[in-house]
């Protein structure tokens, strides 16, 4: 199950990554007549389009991060399960070890017995592997899982925020475009009337 | 007259707004449109997750069926990530049942979330259609629908 989206701790900030908020255009006519825009709908549309592309790019980035975390979580869970299994096994007095089949390469497994053990090696990434006691390994994996879940919540919040900005920008673009169509029509009608 | 149409590239839904600026879009409307788009994205996300989990559950159920046919004495290689650990039949059965009930619970949660999303979305839809009529399109693209 996905963790719920996590809000930023600072209430002033609406997104964790500091994503800028899209401006909502309340009154298109007033907006276009503003000296900054000078009734140039092409320029305004271009600006919106640029923002839109930027938002889309951020969305893509975050979606990739989210996907990576969703793959990572089950992996962590499996490792944690195995560490727990090893702990159980070594706690047994009569433990002869744990018979298992190991993946040697794709499609090829070999039989081996894991003797009762107190330590396990964790792959930390970047070509580093460290030996931990079973207890420490369990604690580390649990902590990693908590962090991964928290990050997933943060990413989800930012994605939700981004989605809002994208939708707002899209609506703005449609309205400015239609404003322009109307203006042109009105100008054409006025021209026809004179003739 | 050509109207500008916007498609949600990422979502299945195309929420094209062909607003005929006669209908004024207030900030509240914008918030509602945003909410709808966000919920739709979440719904599609959920649908995908549900599909994966349902598949996992089916696999587990198949495993339970298969295990019933096995001889009591034989140890069962049970998959833990990349390796298989030999378990007794009882152990394997217990593990399968545990996984199954966890998946069933997760699925139940996801489905209820999807259900409440759909409910809120249909409320929003009613409101937005009432206000914007044909100028807004909140329906899923038929070619993307499965």
Short mmCIF file of C-alpha atoms in Angstrom, two decimals:
data_model
loop_
_atom_site.label_atom_id
_atom_site.label_comp_id
_atom_site.label_asym_id
_atom_site.label_seq_id
_atom_site.Cartn_x
_atom_site.Cartn_y
_atom_site.Cartn_z
CA UNK A 1 0.00 0.00 0.00
CA UNK A 2 1.25 3.48 -0.82
CA UNK A 3 2.02 5.85 2.00
CA UNK A 4 -0.19 8.95 1.97
CA UNK A 5 1.29 12.10 0.40
CA UNK A 6 3.42 13.97 2.93
CA UNK A 7 3.03 17.73 3.26
CA UNK A 8 6.13 19.86 3.66
CA UNK A 9 6.91 20.79 7.24
CA UNK A 10 7.11 24.45 6.37
CA UNK A 11 3.50 25.50 5.70
CA UNK A 12 4.72 28.42 3.57
CA UNK A 13 6.16 25.99 1.08
CA UNK A 14 3.64 24.16 -1.02
CA UNK A 15 6.03 21.64 -2.50
CA UNK A 16 9.16 19.96 -1.13
CA UNK A 17 11.20 20.59 -4.23
CA UNK A 18 10.27 24.27 -4.29
CA UNK A 19 8.21 23.98 -7.47
CA UNK A 20 6.85 27.40 -8.44
CA UNK A 21 3.09 27.83 -8.38
CA UNK A 22 1.26 28.53 -11.61
CA UNK A 23 -0.56 31.83 -11.74
CA UNK A 24 -4.31 31.54 -11.99
CA UNK A 25 -5.85 33.95 -14.45
CA UNK A 26 -9.12 35.17 -12.99
CA UNK A 27 -10.06 37.67 -15.69
CA UNK A 28 -8.52 36.99 -19.09
CA UNK A 29 -9.40 40.39 -20.48
CA UNK A 30 -7.78 42.26 -17.61
CA UNK A 31 -4.79 39.93 -17.76
CA UNK A 32 -4.25 40.51 -21.46
CA UNK A 33 -4.68 44.27 -21.12
CA UNK A 34 -2.06 44.40 -18.41
CA UNK A 35 0.94 46.46 -19.60
CA UNK A 36 3.21 43.42 -19.16
CA UNK A 37 1.26 41.47 -21.74
CA UNK A 38 0.15 44.26 -23.99
CA UNK A 39 -2.55 42.15 -25.67
CA UNK A 40 0.13 40.00 -27.33
CA UNK A 41 -1.50 36.60 -27.03
CA UNK A 42 1.30 34.83 -28.88
CA UNK A 43 3.89 35.91 -26.34
CA UNK A 44 1.64 35.05 -23.43
CA UNK A 45 0.88 31.63 -24.90
CA UNK A 46 4.56 31.03 -25.45
CA UNK A 47 5.25 31.81 -21.81
CA UNK A 48 2.55 29.44 -20.65
CA UNK A 49 3.82 26.78 -23.00
CA UNK A 50 7.32 27.13 -21.60
CA UNK A 51 6.06 26.73 -18.05
CA UNK A 52 3.99 23.78 -19.17
CA UNK A 53 7.04 22.03 -20.62
CA UNK A 54 8.99 22.71 -17.45
CA UNK A 55 6.24 21.26 -15.29
CA UNK A 56 6.04 18.23 -17.55
CA UNK A 57 9.77 17.72 -17.26
CA UNK A 58 9.60 17.83 -13.47
CA UNK A 59 6.67 15.45 -13.54
CA UNK A 60 8.65 12.98 -15.63
CA UNK A 61 11.55 13.18 -13.21
CA UNK A 62 9.42 12.61 -10.16
CA UNK A 63 7.49 9.79 -11.79
CA UNK A 64 10.76 8.02 -12.50
CA UNK A 65 11.85 8.47 -8.89
CA UNK A 66 8.53 7.12 -7.73
CA UNK A 67 8.82 4.07 -9.96
CA UNK A 68 12.32 3.38 -8.66
CA UNK A 69 11.14 3.52 -5.06
CA UNK A 70 8.25 1.22 -5.79
CA UNK A 71 10.72 -1.36 -7.08
CA UNK A 72 13.06 -0.79 -4.18
CA UNK A 73 10.46 -1.29 -1.47
CA UNK A 74 9.59 -4.93 -2.23
CA UNK A 75 13.31 -5.71 -2.51
CA UNK A 76 13.90 -4.30 0.95
CA UNK A 77 10.93 -6.20 2.25
CA UNK A 78 12.29 -9.47 0.87
CA UNK A 79 15.72 -8.87 2.37
CA UNK A 80 14.15 -8.08 5.70
CA UNK A 81 12.12 -11.27 5.57
CA UNK A 82 15.23 -13.31 4.88
CA UNK A 83 17.17 -11.71 7.73
CA UNK A 84 14.28 -12.55 10.03
CA UNK A 85 14.29 -16.11 8.73
CA UNK A 86 18.03 -16.40 9.43
CA UNK A 87 17.49 -15.05 12.91
CA UNK A 88 14.80 -17.63 13.60
CA UNK A 89 17.05 -20.37 12.27
CA UNK A 90 20.09 -19.41 14.35
CA UNK A 91 17.94 -19.13 17.45
CA UNK A 92 17.06 -22.81 17.11
CA UNK A 93 19.29 -24.97 19.31
CA UNK A 94 19.29 -27.94 16.97
CA UNK A 95 19.98 -25.80 13.93
CA UNK A 96 21.69 -27.77 11.19
CA UNK A 97 21.53 -24.83 8.90
CA UNK A 98 19.07 -23.73 6.29
CA UNK A 99 18.92 -25.78 3.11
CA UNK A 100 18.40 -23.50 0.14
CA UNK A 101 18.68 -23.18 -3.62
CA UNK A 102 20.82 -20.30 -4.81
CA UNK A 103 20.67 -18.44 -8.03
CA UNK A 104 24.07 -18.80 -9.70
CA UNK A 105 23.03 -17.28 -12.94
CA UNK A 106 19.74 -16.77 -14.67
CA UNK A 107 17.93 -20.14 -14.90
CA UNK A 108 20.62 -21.93 -12.89
CA UNK A 109 20.36 -22.79 -9.21
CA UNK A 110 22.64 -24.69 -6.87
CA UNK A 111 21.85 -26.35 -3.57
CA UNK A 112 23.62 -25.07 -0.49
CA UNK A 113 23.11 -25.07 3.24
CA UNK A 114 23.43 -21.86 5.20
CA UNK A 115 25.04 -22.76 8.53
CA UNK A 116 23.63 -21.01 11.60
CA UNK A 117 25.01 -17.50 11.48
CA UNK A 118 25.12 -14.38 13.59
CA UNK A 119 26.08 -12.01 10.83
CA UNK A 120 24.98 -11.18 7.34
CA UNK A 121 26.41 -8.94 4.63
CA UNK A 122 24.38 -6.10 3.22
CA UNK A 123 25.01 -4.62 -0.16
CA UNK A 124 25.11 -0.89 0.40
CA UNK A 125 25.49 0.10 -3.22
CA UNK A 126 28.44 1.77 -4.93
CA UNK A 127 30.31 -1.56 -4.81
CA UNK A 128 30.34 -1.63 -1.02
CA UNK A 129 29.22 -4.53 1.11
CA UNK A 130 29.36 -4.52 4.89
CA UNK A 131 28.96 -7.24 7.43
CA UNK A 132 26.28 -6.67 10.07
CA UNK A 133 24.98 -8.67 12.96
CA UNK A 134 21.50 -9.99 12.25
CA UNK A 135 20.00 -7.49 14.69
CA UNK A 136 21.79 -4.54 13.15
CA UNK A 137 20.90 -5.69 9.66
CA UNK A 138 17.26 -5.92 10.63
CA UNK A 139 17.35 -2.43 12.16
CA UNK A 140 19.08 -0.96 9.11
CA UNK A 141 16.70 -2.56 6.64
CA UNK A 142 13.70 -1.44 8.67
CA UNK A 143 15.06 2.09 8.77
CA UNK A 144 15.73 2.07 5.03
CA UNK A 145 12.18 0.99 4.46
CA UNK A 146 10.80 3.79 6.62
CA UNK A 147 12.91 6.33 4.73
CA UNK A 148 11.84 4.94 1.37
CA UNK A 149 8.18 5.12 2.37
CA UNK A 150 8.59 8.67 3.61
CA UNK A 151 10.26 9.70 0.36
CA UNK A 152 7.48 8.10 -1.60
CA UNK A 153 4.99 10.21 0.34
CA UNK A 154 7.00 13.37 -0.36
CA UNK A 155 7.24 12.59 -4.05
CA UNK A 156 3.54 11.86 -4.24
CA UNK A 157 2.75 15.21 -2.65
CA UNK A 158 4.93 17.05 -5.14
CA UNK A 159 3.41 15.11 -8.01
CA UNK A 160 -0.06 16.10 -6.84
CA UNK A 161 1.06 19.71 -6.58
CA UNK A 162 2.61 19.56 -10.05
CA UNK A 163 -0.54 18.10 -11.51
CA UNK A 164 -2.49 21.10 -10.19
CA UNK A 165 -0.03 23.53 -11.75
CA UNK A 166 -0.15 21.69 -15.06
CA UNK A 167 -3.94 21.72 -15.13
CA UNK A 168 -4.05 25.41 -14.21
CA UNK A 169 -1.58 26.25 -16.97
CA UNK A 170 -3.56 24.22 -19.48
CA UNK A 171 -6.75 26.02 -18.60
CA UNK A 172 -4.94 29.35 -18.87
CA UNK A 173 -3.64 28.46 -22.31
CA UNK A 174 -7.09 27.46 -23.53
CA UNK A 175 -8.64 30.65 -22.21
CA UNK A 176 -6.02 32.98 -23.66
CA UNK A 177 -6.27 31.18 -26.98
CA UNK A 178 -10.03 31.52 -27.04
CA UNK A 179 -9.76 35.14 -25.99
CA UNK A 180 -7.59 35.69 -29.05
CA UNK A 181 -9.98 33.84 -31.37
CA UNK A 182 -12.82 36.00 -30.11
CA UNK A 183 -10.85 39.18 -30.51
CA UNK A 184 -9.91 38.31 -34.08
CA UNK A 185 -13.52 37.49 -34.88
CA UNK A 186 -14.66 40.75 -33.41
CA UNK A 187 -12.03 42.62 -35.42
CA UNK A 188 -13.11 40.82 -38.58
CA UNK A 189 -16.76 41.56 -37.95
CA UNK A 190 -15.93 45.21 -37.40
CA UNK A 191 -13.94 45.22 -40.65
CA UNK A 192 -16.83 43.64 -42.55
CA UNK A 193 -19.23 46.18 -41.13
CA UNK A 194 -17.14 49.07 -42.43
CA UNK A 195 -17.08 47.62 -45.93
CA UNK B 1 -13.89 28.85 -35.49
CA UNK B 2 -11.04 26.80 -34.08
CA UNK B 3 -10.90 26.27 -30.37
CA UNK B 4 -7.88 25.33 -28.43
CA UNK B 5 -8.07 21.88 -27.00
CA UNK B 6 -5.89 20.51 -24.28
CA UNK B 7 -5.19 16.91 -23.69
CA UNK B 8 -3.77 15.39 -20.59
CA UNK B 9 -0.90 13.57 -22.13
CA UNK B 10 -0.09 11.60 -19.03
CA UNK B 11 -3.61 10.67 -18.03
CA UNK B 12 -6.08 8.46 -19.78
CA UNK B 13 -8.57 11.25 -19.42
CA UNK B 14 -8.60 14.08 -21.82
CA UNK B 15 -9.96 17.04 -20.02
CA UNK B 16 -10.21 19.38 -22.90
CA UNK B 17 -11.46 22.79 -22.08
CA UNK B 18 -13.01 24.60 -24.98
CA UNK B 19 -14.20 27.41 -22.87
CA UNK B 20 -16.20 29.89 -24.82
CA UNK B 21 -15.05 32.62 -22.49
CA UNK B 22 -18.75 33.44 -21.98
CA UNK B 23 -18.58 31.08 -19.04
CA UNK B 24 -16.38 32.63 -16.45
CA UNK B 25 -13.95 30.30 -14.73
CA UNK B 26 -13.59 31.29 -11.10
CA UNK B 27 -10.82 30.23 -8.79
CA UNK B 28 -13.17 27.74 -7.18
CA UNK B 29 -13.90 26.18 -10.56
CA UNK B 30 -10.20 25.99 -11.26
CA UNK B 31 -9.64 24.26 -7.94
CA UNK B 32 -12.37 21.76 -8.80
CA UNK B 33 -10.88 21.09 -12.21
CA UNK B 34 -7.47 20.60 -10.60
CA UNK B 35 -8.93 18.27 -8.03
CA UNK B 36 -10.60 16.22 -10.71
CA UNK B 37 -7.42 15.91 -12.75
CA UNK B 38 -5.41 14.97 -9.68
CA UNK B 39 -7.91 12.35 -8.60
CA UNK B 40 -8.02 10.94 -12.08
CA UNK B 41 -4.25 10.56 -12.06
CA UNK B 42 -4.41 8.81 -8.69
CA UNK B 43 -7.18 6.55 -9.93
CA UNK B 44 -5.16 5.44 -12.94
CA UNK B 45 -2.20 4.86 -10.68
CA UNK B 46 -4.34 2.76 -8.37
CA UNK B 47 -5.82 0.76 -11.23
CA UNK B 48 -2.33 -0.21 -12.30
CA UNK B 49 -1.31 -1.20 -8.77
CA UNK B 50 -4.49 -3.20 -8.31
CA UNK B 51 -3.81 -5.09 -11.52
CA UNK B 52 -0.33 -6.07 -10.31
CA UNK B 53 -1.57 -7.13 -6.87
CA UNK B 54 -4.44 -9.13 -8.33
CA UNK B 55 -1.97 -10.98 -10.48
CA UNK B 56 0.22 -11.69 -7.45
CA UNK B 57 -2.78 -12.98 -5.57
CA UNK B 58 -3.72 -15.29 -8.44
CA UNK B 59 -0.19 -16.69 -8.46
CA UNK B 60 -0.38 -17.35 -4.75
CA UNK B 61 -3.70 -19.10 -5.14
CA UNK B 62 -2.23 -21.28 -7.87
CA UNK B 63 0.64 -22.12 -5.53
CA UNK B 64 -1.79 -23.14 -2.81
CA UNK B 65 -3.57 -25.44 -5.26
CA UNK B 66 -0.34 -26.98 -6.44
CA UNK B 67 1.03 -27.52 -2.98
CA UNK B 68 -2.06 -29.53 -2.06
CA UNK B 69 -0.99 -32.15 -4.59
CA UNK B 70 2.47 -32.61 -3.07
CA UNK B 71 3.68 -35.42 -0.88
CA UNK B 72 3.90 -34.58 2.83
CA UNK B 73 7.46 -35.79 3.25
CA UNK B 74 9.06 -33.66 0.57
CA UNK B 75 10.51 -30.28 1.49
CA UNK B 76 9.24 -27.44 -0.61
CA UNK B 77 11.60 -24.84 -2.04
CA UNK B 78 9.96 -21.55 -1.10
CA UNK B 79 11.01 -18.43 -2.97
CA UNK B 80 12.53 -15.62 -0.95
CA UNK B 81 13.53 -12.97 -3.45
CA UNK B 82 16.28 -14.57 -5.51
CA UNK B 83 16.80 -17.73 -3.54
CA UNK B 84 14.67 -20.70 -2.58
CA UNK B 85 14.64 -21.88 1.01
CA UNK B 86 13.61 -25.42 1.77
CA UNK B 87 10.53 -25.51 3.94
CA UNK B 88 8.30 -28.25 5.18
CA UNK B 89 4.91 -28.45 3.59
CA UNK B 90 3.25 -26.96 6.66
CA UNK B 91 5.68 -24.07 6.80
CA UNK B 92 5.17 -23.32 3.12
CA UNK B 93 1.42 -23.45 3.54
CA UNK B 94 1.61 -21.04 6.45
CA UNK B 95 3.79 -18.63 4.49
CA UNK B 96 1.46 -18.74 1.51
CA UNK B 97 -1.58 -18.08 3.66
CA UNK B 98 0.18 -15.17 5.36
CA UNK B 99 1.09 -13.60 2.02
CA UNK B 100 -2.38 -14.20 0.72
CA UNK B 101 -4.14 -12.50 3.59
CA UNK B 102 -1.72 -9.55 3.45
CA UNK B 103 -2.38 -9.12 -0.28
CA UNK B 104 -6.12 -9.46 0.19
CA UNK B 105 -6.07 -6.73 2.83
CA UNK B 106 -4.00 -4.43 0.64
CA UNK B 107 -6.32 -5.00 -2.30
CA UNK B 108 -9.34 -4.27 -0.17
CA UNK B 109 -7.83 -0.95 0.95
CA UNK B 110 -6.91 0.04 -2.60
CA UNK B 111 -10.31 -0.83 -3.96
CA UNK B 112 -12.09 1.16 -1.30
CA UNK B 113 -9.83 4.13 -2.05
CA UNK B 114 -10.63 3.78 -5.76
CA UNK B 115 -14.33 3.60 -4.89
CA UNK B 116 -14.32 6.79 -2.85
CA UNK B 117 -12.27 8.54 -5.54
CA UNK B 118 -14.84 7.61 -8.15
CA UNK B 119 -17.60 8.93 -5.91
CA UNK B 120 -15.96 12.31 -5.37
CA UNK B 121 -15.06 12.51 -9.05
CA UNK B 122 -18.64 11.94 -10.10
CA UNK B 123 -19.74 14.75 -7.76
CA UNK B 124 -17.16 17.07 -9.28
CA UNK B 125 -18.19 15.97 -12.75
CA UNK B 126 -21.82 16.86 -12.10
CA UNK B 127 -20.82 20.28 -10.86
CA UNK B 128 -18.42 21.03 -13.70
CA UNK B 129 -20.73 19.78 -16.42
CA UNK B 130 -23.55 21.84 -14.96
CA UNK B 131 -21.40 24.92 -15.19
CA UNK B 132 -19.45 24.39 -18.40
CA UNK B 133 -21.62 21.99 -20.36
CA UNK B 134 -20.02 20.89 -23.62
CA UNK B 135 -17.09 23.23 -23.12
CA UNK B 136 -15.35 20.76 -20.89
CA UNK B 137 -14.63 17.12 -21.49
CA UNK B 138 -14.01 14.91 -18.49
CA UNK B 139 -14.50 11.54 -20.11
CA UNK B 140 -11.76 8.97 -20.60
CA UNK B 141 -10.50 8.53 -24.15
CA UNK B 142 -12.29 5.49 -25.55
CA UNK B 143 -9.16 4.14 -27.25
CA UNK B 144 -7.28 4.12 -23.95
CA UNK B 145 -10.08 2.51 -22.04
CA UNK B 146 -9.81 -1.19 -21.41
#
